[in-house]
Coordinates of C-alpha atoms and ligand atoms in Angstrom, one line a residue:
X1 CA -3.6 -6.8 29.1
X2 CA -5.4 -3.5 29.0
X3 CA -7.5 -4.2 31.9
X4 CA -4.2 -5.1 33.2
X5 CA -3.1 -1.7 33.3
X6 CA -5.9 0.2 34.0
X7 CA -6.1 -1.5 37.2
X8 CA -2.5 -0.9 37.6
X9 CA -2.4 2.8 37.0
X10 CA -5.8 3.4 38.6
X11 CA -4.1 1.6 42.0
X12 CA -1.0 2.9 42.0
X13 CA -1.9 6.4 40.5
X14 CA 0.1 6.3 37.6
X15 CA 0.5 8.0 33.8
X16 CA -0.1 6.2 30.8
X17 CA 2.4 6.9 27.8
X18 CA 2.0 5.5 24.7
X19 CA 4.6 5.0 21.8
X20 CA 4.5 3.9 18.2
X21 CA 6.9 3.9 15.2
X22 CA 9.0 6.3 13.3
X23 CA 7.1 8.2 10.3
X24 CA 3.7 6.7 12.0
X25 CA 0.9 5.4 9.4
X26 CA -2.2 5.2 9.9
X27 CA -2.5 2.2 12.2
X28 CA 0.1 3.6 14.3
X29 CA -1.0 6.8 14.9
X30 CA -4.7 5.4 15.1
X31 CA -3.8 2.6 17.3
X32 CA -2.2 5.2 19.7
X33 CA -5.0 7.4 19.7
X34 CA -7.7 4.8 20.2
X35 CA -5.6 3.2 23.4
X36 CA -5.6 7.0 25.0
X37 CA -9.0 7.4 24.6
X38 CA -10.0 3.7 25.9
X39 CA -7.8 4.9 29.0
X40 CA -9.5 8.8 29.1
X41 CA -12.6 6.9 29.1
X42 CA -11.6 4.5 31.8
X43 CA -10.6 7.7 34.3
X44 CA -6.7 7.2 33.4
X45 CA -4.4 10.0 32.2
X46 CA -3.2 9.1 29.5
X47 CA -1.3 10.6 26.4
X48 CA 0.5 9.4 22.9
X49 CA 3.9 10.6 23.0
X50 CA 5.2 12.1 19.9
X51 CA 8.4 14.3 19.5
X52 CA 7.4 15.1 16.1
X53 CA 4.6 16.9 14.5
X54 CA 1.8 14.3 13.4
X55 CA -0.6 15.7 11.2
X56 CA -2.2 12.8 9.5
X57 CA -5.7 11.6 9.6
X58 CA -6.5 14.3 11.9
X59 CA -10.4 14.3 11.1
X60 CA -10.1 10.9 12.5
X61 CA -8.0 11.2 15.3
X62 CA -7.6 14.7 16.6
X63 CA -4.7 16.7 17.3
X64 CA -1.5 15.5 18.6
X65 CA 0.6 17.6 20.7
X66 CA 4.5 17.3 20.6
X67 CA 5.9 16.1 24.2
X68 CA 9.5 16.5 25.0
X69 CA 9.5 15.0 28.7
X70 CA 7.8 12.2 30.3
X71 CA 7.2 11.6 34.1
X72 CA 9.4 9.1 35.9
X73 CA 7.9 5.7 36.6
X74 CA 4.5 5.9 34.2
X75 CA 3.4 3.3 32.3
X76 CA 4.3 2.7 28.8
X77 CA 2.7 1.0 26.3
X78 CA 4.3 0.6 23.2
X79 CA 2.3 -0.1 19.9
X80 CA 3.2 -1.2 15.9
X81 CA 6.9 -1.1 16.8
X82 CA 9.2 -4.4 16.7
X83 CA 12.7 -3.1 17.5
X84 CA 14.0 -0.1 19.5
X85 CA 15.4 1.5 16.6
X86 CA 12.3 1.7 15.1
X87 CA 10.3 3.9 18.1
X88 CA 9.8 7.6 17.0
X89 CA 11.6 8.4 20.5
X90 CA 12.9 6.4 23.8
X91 CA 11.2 8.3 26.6
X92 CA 9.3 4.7 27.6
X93 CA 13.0 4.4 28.4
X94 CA 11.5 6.0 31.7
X95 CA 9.7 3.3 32.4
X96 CA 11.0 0.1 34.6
X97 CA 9.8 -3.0 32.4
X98 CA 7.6 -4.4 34.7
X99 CA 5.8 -1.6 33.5
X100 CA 6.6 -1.6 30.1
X101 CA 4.0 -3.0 27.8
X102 CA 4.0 -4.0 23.8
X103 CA 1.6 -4.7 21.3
X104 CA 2.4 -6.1 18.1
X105 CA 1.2 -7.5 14.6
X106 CA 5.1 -7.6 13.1
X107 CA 6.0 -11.3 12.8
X108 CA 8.7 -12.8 14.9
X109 CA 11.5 -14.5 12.8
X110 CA 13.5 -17.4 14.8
X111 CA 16.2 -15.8 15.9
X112 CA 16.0 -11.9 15.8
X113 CA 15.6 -9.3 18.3
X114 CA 12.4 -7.9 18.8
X115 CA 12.0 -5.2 21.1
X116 CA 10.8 -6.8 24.3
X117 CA 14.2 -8.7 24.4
X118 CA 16.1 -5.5 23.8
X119 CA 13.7 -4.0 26.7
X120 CA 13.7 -7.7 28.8
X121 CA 10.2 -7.5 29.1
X122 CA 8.6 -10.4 30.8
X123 CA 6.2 -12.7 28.1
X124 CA 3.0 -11.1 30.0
X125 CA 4.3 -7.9 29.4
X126 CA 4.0 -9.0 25.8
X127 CA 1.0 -9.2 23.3
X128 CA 2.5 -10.4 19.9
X129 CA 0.1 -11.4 17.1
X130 CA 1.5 -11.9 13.3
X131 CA -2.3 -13.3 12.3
X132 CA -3.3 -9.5 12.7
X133 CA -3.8 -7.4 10.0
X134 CA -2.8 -4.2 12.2
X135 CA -2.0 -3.5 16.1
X136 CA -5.8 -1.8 15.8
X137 CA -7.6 -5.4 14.6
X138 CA -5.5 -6.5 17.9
X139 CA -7.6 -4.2 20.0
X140 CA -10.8 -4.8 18.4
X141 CA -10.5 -8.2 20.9
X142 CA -8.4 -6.4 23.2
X143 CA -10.9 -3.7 24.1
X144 CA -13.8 -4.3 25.9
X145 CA -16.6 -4.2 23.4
X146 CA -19.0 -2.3 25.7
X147 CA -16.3 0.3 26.1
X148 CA -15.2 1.1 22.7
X149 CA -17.6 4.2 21.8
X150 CA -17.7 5.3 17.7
X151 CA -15.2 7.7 17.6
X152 CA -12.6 5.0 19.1
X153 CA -14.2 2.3 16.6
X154 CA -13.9 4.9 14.0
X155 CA -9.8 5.4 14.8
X156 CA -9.5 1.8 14.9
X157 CA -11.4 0.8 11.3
X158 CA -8.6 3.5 10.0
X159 CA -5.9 1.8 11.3
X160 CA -7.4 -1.9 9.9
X161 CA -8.2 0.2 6.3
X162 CA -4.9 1.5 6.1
X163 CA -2.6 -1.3 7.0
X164 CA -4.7 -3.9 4.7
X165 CA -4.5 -1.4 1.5
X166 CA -7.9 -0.9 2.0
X167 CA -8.6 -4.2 2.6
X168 CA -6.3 -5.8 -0.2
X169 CA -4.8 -7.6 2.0
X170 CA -6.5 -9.9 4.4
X171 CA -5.3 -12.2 7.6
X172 CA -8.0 -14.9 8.5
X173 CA -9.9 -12.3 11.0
X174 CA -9.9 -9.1 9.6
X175 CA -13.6 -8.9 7.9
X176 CA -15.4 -10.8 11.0
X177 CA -13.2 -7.9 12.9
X178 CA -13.9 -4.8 11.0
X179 CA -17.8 -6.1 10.7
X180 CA -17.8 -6.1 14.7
X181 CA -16.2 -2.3 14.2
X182 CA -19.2 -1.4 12.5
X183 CA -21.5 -2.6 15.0
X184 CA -19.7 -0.5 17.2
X185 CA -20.3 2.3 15.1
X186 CA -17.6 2.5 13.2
X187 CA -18.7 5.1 9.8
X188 CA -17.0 2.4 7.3
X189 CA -17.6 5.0 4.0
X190 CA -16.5 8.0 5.9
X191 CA -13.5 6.3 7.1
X192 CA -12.5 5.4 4.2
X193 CA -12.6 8.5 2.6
X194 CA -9.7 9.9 4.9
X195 CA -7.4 6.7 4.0
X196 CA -7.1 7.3 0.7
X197 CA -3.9 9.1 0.6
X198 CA -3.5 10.9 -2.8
X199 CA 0.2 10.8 -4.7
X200 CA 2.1 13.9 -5.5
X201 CA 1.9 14.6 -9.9
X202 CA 5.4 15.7 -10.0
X203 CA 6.4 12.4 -8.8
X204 CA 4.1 10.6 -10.9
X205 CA 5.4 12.2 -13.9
X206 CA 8.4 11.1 -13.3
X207 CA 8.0 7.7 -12.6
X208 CA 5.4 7.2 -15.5
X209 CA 8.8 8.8 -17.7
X210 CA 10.8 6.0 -16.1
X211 CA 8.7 2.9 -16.5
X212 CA 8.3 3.9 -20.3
X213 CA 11.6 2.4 -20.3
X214 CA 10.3 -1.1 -19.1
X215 CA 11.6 -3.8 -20.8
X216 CA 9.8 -7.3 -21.4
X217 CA 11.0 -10.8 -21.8
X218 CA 9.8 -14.8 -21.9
X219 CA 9.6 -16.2 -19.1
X220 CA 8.1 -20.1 -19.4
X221 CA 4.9 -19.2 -20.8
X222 CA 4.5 -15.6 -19.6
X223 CA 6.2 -12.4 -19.3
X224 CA 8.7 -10.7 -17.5
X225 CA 9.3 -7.2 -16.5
X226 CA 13.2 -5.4 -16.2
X227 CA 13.6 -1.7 -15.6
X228 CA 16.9 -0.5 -14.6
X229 CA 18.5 2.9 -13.6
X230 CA 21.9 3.9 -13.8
X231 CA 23.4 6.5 -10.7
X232 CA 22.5 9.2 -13.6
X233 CA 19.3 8.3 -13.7
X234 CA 18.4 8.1 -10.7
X235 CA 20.1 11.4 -9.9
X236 CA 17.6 13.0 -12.4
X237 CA 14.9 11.2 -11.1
X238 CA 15.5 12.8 -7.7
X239 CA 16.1 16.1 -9.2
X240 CA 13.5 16.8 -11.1
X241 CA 10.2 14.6 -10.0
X242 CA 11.6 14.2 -6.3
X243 CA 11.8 10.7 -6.3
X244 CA 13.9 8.6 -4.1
X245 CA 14.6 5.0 -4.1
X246 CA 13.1 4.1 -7.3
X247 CA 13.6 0.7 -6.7
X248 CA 10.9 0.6 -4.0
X249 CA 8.2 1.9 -6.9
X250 CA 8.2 -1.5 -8.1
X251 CA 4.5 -2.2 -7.1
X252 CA 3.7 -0.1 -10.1
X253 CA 4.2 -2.9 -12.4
X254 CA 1.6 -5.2 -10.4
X255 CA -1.8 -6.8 -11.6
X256 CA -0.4 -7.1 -15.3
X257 CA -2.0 -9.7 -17.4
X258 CA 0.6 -12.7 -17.3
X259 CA 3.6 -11.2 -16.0
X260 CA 5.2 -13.5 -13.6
X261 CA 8.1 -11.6 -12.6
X262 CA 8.6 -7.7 -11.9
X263 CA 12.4 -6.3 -11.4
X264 CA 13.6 -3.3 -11.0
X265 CA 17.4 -1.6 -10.7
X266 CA 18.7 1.3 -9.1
X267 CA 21.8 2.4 -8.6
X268 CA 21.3 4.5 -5.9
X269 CA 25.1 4.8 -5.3
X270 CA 28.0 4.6 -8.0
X271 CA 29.2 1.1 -8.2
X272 CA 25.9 -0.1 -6.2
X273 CA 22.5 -1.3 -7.5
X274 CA 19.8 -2.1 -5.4
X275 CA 17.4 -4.6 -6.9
X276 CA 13.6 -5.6 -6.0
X277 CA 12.0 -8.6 -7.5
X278 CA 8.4 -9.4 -7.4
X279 CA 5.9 -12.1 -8.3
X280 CA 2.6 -13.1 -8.5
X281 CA 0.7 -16.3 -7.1
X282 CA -2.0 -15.9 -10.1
X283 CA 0.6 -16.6 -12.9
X284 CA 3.3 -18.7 -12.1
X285 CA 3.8 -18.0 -8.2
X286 CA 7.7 -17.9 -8.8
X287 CA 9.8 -18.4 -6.0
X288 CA 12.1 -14.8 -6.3
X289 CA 13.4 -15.5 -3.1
X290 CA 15.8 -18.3 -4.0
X291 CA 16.6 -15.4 -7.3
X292 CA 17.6 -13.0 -4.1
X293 CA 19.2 -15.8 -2.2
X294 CA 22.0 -16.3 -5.0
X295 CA 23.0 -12.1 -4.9
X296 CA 22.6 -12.8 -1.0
X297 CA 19.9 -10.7 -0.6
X298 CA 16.3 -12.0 0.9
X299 CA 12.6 -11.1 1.9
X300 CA 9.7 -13.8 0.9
X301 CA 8.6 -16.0 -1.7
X302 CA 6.7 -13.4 -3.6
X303 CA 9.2 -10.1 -2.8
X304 CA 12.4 -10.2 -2.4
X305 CA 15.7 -7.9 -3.0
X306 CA 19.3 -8.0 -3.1
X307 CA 22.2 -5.2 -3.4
X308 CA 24.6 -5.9 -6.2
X309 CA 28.3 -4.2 -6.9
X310 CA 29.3 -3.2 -10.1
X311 CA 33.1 -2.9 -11.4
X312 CA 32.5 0.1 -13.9
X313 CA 29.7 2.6 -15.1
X314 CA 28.6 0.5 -17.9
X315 CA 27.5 -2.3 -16.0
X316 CA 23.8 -1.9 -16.3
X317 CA 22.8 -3.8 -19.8
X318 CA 25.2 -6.8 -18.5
X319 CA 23.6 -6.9 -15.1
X320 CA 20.1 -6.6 -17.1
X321 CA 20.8 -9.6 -19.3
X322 CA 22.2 -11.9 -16.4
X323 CA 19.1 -11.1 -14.2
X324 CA 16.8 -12.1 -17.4
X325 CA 19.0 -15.5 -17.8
X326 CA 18.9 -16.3 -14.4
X327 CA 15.7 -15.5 -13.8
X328 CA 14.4 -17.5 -17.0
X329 CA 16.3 -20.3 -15.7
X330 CA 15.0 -20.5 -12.7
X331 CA 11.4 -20.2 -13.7
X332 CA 12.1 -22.8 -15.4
X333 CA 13.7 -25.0 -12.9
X334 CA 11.0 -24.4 -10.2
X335 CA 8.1 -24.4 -12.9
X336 CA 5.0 -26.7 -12.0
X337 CA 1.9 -26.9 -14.1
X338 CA 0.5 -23.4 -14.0
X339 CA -2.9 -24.4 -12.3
X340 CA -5.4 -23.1 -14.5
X341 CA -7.8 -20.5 -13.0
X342 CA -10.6 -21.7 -13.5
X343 CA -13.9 -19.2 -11.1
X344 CA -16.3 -21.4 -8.9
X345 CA -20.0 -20.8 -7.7
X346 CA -17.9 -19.3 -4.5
X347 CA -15.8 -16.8 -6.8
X348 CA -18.6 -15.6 -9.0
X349 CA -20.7 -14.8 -5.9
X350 CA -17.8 -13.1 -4.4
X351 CA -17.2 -11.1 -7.8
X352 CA -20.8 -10.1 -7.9
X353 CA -20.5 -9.1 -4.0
X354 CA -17.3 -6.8 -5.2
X355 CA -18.5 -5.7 -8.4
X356 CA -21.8 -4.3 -6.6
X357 CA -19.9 -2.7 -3.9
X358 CA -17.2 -1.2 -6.0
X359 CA -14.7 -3.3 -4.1
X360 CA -15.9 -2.9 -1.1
X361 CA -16.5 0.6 -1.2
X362 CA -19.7 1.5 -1.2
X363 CA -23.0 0.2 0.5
X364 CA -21.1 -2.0 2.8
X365 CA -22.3 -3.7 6.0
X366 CA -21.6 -6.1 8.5
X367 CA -23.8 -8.9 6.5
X368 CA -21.9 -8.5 3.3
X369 CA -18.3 -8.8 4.8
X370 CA -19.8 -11.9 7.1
X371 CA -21.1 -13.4 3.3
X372 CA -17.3 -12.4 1.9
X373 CA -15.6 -14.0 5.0
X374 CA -17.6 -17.1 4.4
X375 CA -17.3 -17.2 0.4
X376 CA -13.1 -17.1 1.7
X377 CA -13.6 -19.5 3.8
X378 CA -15.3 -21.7 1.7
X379 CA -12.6 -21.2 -1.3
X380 CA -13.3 -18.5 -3.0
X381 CA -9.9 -16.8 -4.6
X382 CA -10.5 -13.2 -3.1
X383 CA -6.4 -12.0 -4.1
X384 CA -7.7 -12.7 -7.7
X385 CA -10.8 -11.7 -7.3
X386 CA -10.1 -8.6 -5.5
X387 CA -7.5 -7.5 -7.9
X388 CA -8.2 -5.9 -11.3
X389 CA -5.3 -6.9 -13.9
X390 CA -4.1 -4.8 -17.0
X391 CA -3.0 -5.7 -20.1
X392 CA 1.0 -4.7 -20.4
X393 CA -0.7 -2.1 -23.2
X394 CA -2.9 -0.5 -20.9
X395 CA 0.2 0.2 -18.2
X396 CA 2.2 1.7 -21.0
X397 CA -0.7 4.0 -22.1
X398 CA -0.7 5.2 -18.7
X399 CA 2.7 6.0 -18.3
X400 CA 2.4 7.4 -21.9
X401 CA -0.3 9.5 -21.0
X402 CA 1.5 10.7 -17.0
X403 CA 4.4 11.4 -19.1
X404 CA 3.7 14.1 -21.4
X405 CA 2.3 16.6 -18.4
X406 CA 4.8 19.6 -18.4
X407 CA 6.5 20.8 -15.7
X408 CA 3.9 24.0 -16.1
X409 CA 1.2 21.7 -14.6
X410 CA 2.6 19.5 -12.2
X411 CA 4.5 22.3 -10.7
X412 CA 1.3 23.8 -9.3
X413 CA 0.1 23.4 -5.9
X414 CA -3.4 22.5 -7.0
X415 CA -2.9 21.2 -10.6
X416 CA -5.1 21.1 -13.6
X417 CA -4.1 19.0 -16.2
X418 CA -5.3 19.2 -19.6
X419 CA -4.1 16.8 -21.9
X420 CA -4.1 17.6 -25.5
X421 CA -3.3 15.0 -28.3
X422 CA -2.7 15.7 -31.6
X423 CA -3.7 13.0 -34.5
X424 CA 0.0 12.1 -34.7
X425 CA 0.2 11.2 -30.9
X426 CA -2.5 9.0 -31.6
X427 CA -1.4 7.4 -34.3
X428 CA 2.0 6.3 -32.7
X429 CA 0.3 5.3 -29.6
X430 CA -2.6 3.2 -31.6
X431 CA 0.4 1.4 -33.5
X432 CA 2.7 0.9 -30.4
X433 CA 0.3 -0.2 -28.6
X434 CA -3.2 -1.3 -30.2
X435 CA -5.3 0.2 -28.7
X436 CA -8.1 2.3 -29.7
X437 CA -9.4 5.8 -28.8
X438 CA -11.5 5.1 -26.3
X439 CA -9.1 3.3 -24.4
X440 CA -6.8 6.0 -24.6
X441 CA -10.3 7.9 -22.9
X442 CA -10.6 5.8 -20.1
X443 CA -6.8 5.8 -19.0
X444 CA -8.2 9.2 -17.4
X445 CA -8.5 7.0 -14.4
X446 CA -4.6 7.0 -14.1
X447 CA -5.6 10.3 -12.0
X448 CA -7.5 8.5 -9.4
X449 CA -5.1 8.6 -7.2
X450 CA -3.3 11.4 -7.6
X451 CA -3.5 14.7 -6.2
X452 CA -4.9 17.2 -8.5
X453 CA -8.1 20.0 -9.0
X454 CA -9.1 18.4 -12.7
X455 CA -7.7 16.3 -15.1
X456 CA -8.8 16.0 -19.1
X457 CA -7.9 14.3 -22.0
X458 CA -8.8 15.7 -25.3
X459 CA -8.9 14.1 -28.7
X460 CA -8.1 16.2 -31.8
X461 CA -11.7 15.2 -32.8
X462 CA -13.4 17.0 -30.0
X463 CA -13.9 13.6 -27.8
X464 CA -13.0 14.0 -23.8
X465 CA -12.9 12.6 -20.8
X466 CA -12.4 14.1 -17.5
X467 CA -12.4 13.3 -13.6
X468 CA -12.7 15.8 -11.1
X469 CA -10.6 15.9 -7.3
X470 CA -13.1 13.5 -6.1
X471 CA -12.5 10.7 -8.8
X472 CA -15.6 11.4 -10.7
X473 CA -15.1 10.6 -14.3
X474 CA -17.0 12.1 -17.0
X475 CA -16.0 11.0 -20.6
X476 CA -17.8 10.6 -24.0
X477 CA -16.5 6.8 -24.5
X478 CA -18.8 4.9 -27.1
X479 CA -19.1 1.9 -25.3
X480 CA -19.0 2.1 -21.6
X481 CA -16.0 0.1 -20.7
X482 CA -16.1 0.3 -17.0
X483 CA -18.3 0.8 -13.8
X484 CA -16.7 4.3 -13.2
X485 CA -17.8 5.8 -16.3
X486 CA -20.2 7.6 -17.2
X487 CA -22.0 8.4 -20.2
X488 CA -22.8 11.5 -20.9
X489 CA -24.5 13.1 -24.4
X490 CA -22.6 15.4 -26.7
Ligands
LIG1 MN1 0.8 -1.8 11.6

């Protein structure tokens, strides 16, 4: 299709605009960048149109000016973006559709409009591909290989990193696609470093104060998890941390040791709760769509949500309980034999490969992710393998931990947090939670993510552990419980 248009625009002397989605992540705004350079290279004139600021990722991909007008009659190409509604502006609206052009990974469900019928593009016009991880492992075929330098291999390994959670989440391609990247000359590690988008403290404070208030219940032979917020609530939670949507924040209560069902309640607006469930295919793979289904809401087997109305502002322990019932009852109803998971030769060598790479972090080449994509395709489990699970105790010590920063600390623009515990605090938490002190150590991690100078737990007895901006953890923990730590003398 590309080779399509540069013939096009190089015949009939045209402009090449290119469009992506509203609020543009990185494999939007990378995937835009990368086609406009293909083009520059090519001799076309092309640009990303953007009618608000963009400034994102822009080691990777450079600056982005702000246009407000497009020629008449150019070329479009629109990328990341399956409905009108969804474009950060219309201007491609100047183009005729014969030379209107989409590319796509956003599935097609039977009977929903995608934006080439709203634009009644013709199929050529069209390049529609739900076994993509991102629009940018689209071009990595698209693209003729001999033309894509490093920098545009570099935009387009962000895009793949981004849109895959840093590679979390695979589609059957993506590792024999990113491995051709780095042939290219893709800098995987450096790449990398600029995805990894850190969360605000304030925020995490906050939710960490909320999900203290999770509750558990049986579920078949595991767990479930319920956390619910009344309009007050919520209305705190905005105030104070500058959270919205709580609801969505649900992903928090992943990778926990046999929890087969996540839930959370907001009620965003009086009367109104909007509901997310969640599920896992490592214990018990429960079906919380059909749960949505009945409160006629929807999604997919393993995520799902509904919108429920409530009569009067007490509602939310009933609507609790009759979630917990139904849910238990239909865990029930659906519930197979939990396989049991038991690692083969192909998921211990796969562990190793992750373990040694830190997740496929560090030391990576093109051989290792051709050994991963075979291990895959050969059976391996990489979703469990991949993911590192918590005990339930572990995610409450975290949010015990996030919870007790004051507003002095996270309100600075660069925060460092230093977290004192007194003998009392860890006595409550050893009791709640039984755990020990160097556990309560090594949840230093929790900061890992989070945008901050420094970070430091201290115990009354002199012990510490600390991580700096850059994730490095220091902390005097007797036995060295994981690969990020380090020991250090006293
Ligand atoms: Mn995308």
């Amino acid at each position: 299709m590309i080779e399509g248009i540069i013939e096009k625009a190089k015949k009939e002397n045209k402009k090449v605009y290119v469009y992506a989605h509203k609020f543009p992540d990185g494999d939007a705004i990378s995937s835009s960048r990368a086609v406009v350079e293909y083009l520059k290279s090519q001799g076309i004139d092309a640009q990303y149109v953007v009618t608000n600021e963009v400034r994102a990722f822009n080691q990777i991909v450079g600056n982005i000016p702000i246009t407000t007008s497009v020629e008449k009659d150019g070329i479009s190409i629109i990328l990341d973006t399956s409905t009108v509604s969804y474009a950060e502006n219309t201007l491609f609206k100047n183009s005729s559709p014969e030379n209107t052009y989409v590319i796509d990974h956003h599935g097609k469900v039977d009977g929903a409009v995608c934006i080439e019928d709203e634009l009644e593009l013709s199929s050529e016009n069209v390049l529609r591909d739900s076994n993509a991880s991102s629009v940018c492992e689209i071009l990595v075929n698209e693209l003729e290989q001999e033309k894509i330098n490093p920098q545009i291999a570099n935009m387009l390994t962000l895009g793949l990193l981004t849109d895959t959670a840093k590679l979390k989440f695979l589609k059957s391609d993506t590792l024999q696609n990113l491995s051709k990247l780095m042939e290219l000359g893709a800098d995987y590690e450096q790449v990398l470093g600029f995805c990894t988008r850190k969360s605000n403290l304030r925020e995490e404070v906050g939710i960490a104060q909320t999900l203290l208030k999770t509750k558990t219940f049986p579920i078949g032979d595991t767990f479930g998890m319920i956390l619910s917020m009344d309009n007050s609530e919520v209305d705190e939670l905005s105030r104070t941390f500058g959270v919205r949507s709580p609801q969505k924040k649900i992903f928090k209560m992943g990778d926990i040791e046999n929890c087969s069902f996540m839930c959370m309640l907001a009620e965003n607006t009086p009367g109104e709760y909007n509901i997310e469930f969640r599920s896992t295919p490592i214990y018990g793979n429960f079906n919380v769509l059909q749960l949505a289904t009945l409160h006629r809401g929807g999604g997919h087997y393993n995520a799902s949500g509904c919108a429920i109305k409530v009569k009067d502002a007490n509602s939310k322990a009933r609507l609790e309980e009759s979630l917990q019932q139904e849910s238990s009852e239909l865990y029930s109803s659906q519930a197979t034999d939990l396989p049991q998971i038991t690692l083969s030769e192909q998921d211990k060598e796969l562990s190793q490969i992750l373990d040694s790479t830190k997740r496929l972090t560090e030391g990576v080449n093109p051989e290792i992710l051709a050994r991963v994509d075979s291990l895959i395709k050969a059976g391996a489990n990489y979703d469990y393998t991949f993911k590192t699970f918590k005990s339930f105790e572990r995610f409450m010590l975290q949010n015990e931990i996030l919870s007790r920063i004051p507003s002095s600390m996270y309100s600075q623009r660069q925060p460092n947090v230093d977290i004192l515990l007194s003998q009392e605090d860890i006595d409550a938490l050893t009791k709640k939670y039984n755990i020990n002190e160097d556990e309560i150590l090594s949840t230093i991690d929790s900061f890992s993510n989070i945008n901050i100078s420094s970070a430091s737990i201290t115990l009354p007895n002199g012990r510490k552990s600390t991580i700096d901006r850059n994730g490095i953890i220091t902390a005097d923990i007797i036995q060295t419980r994981r690969d990020n730590t380090r020991e250090i003398s006293k």
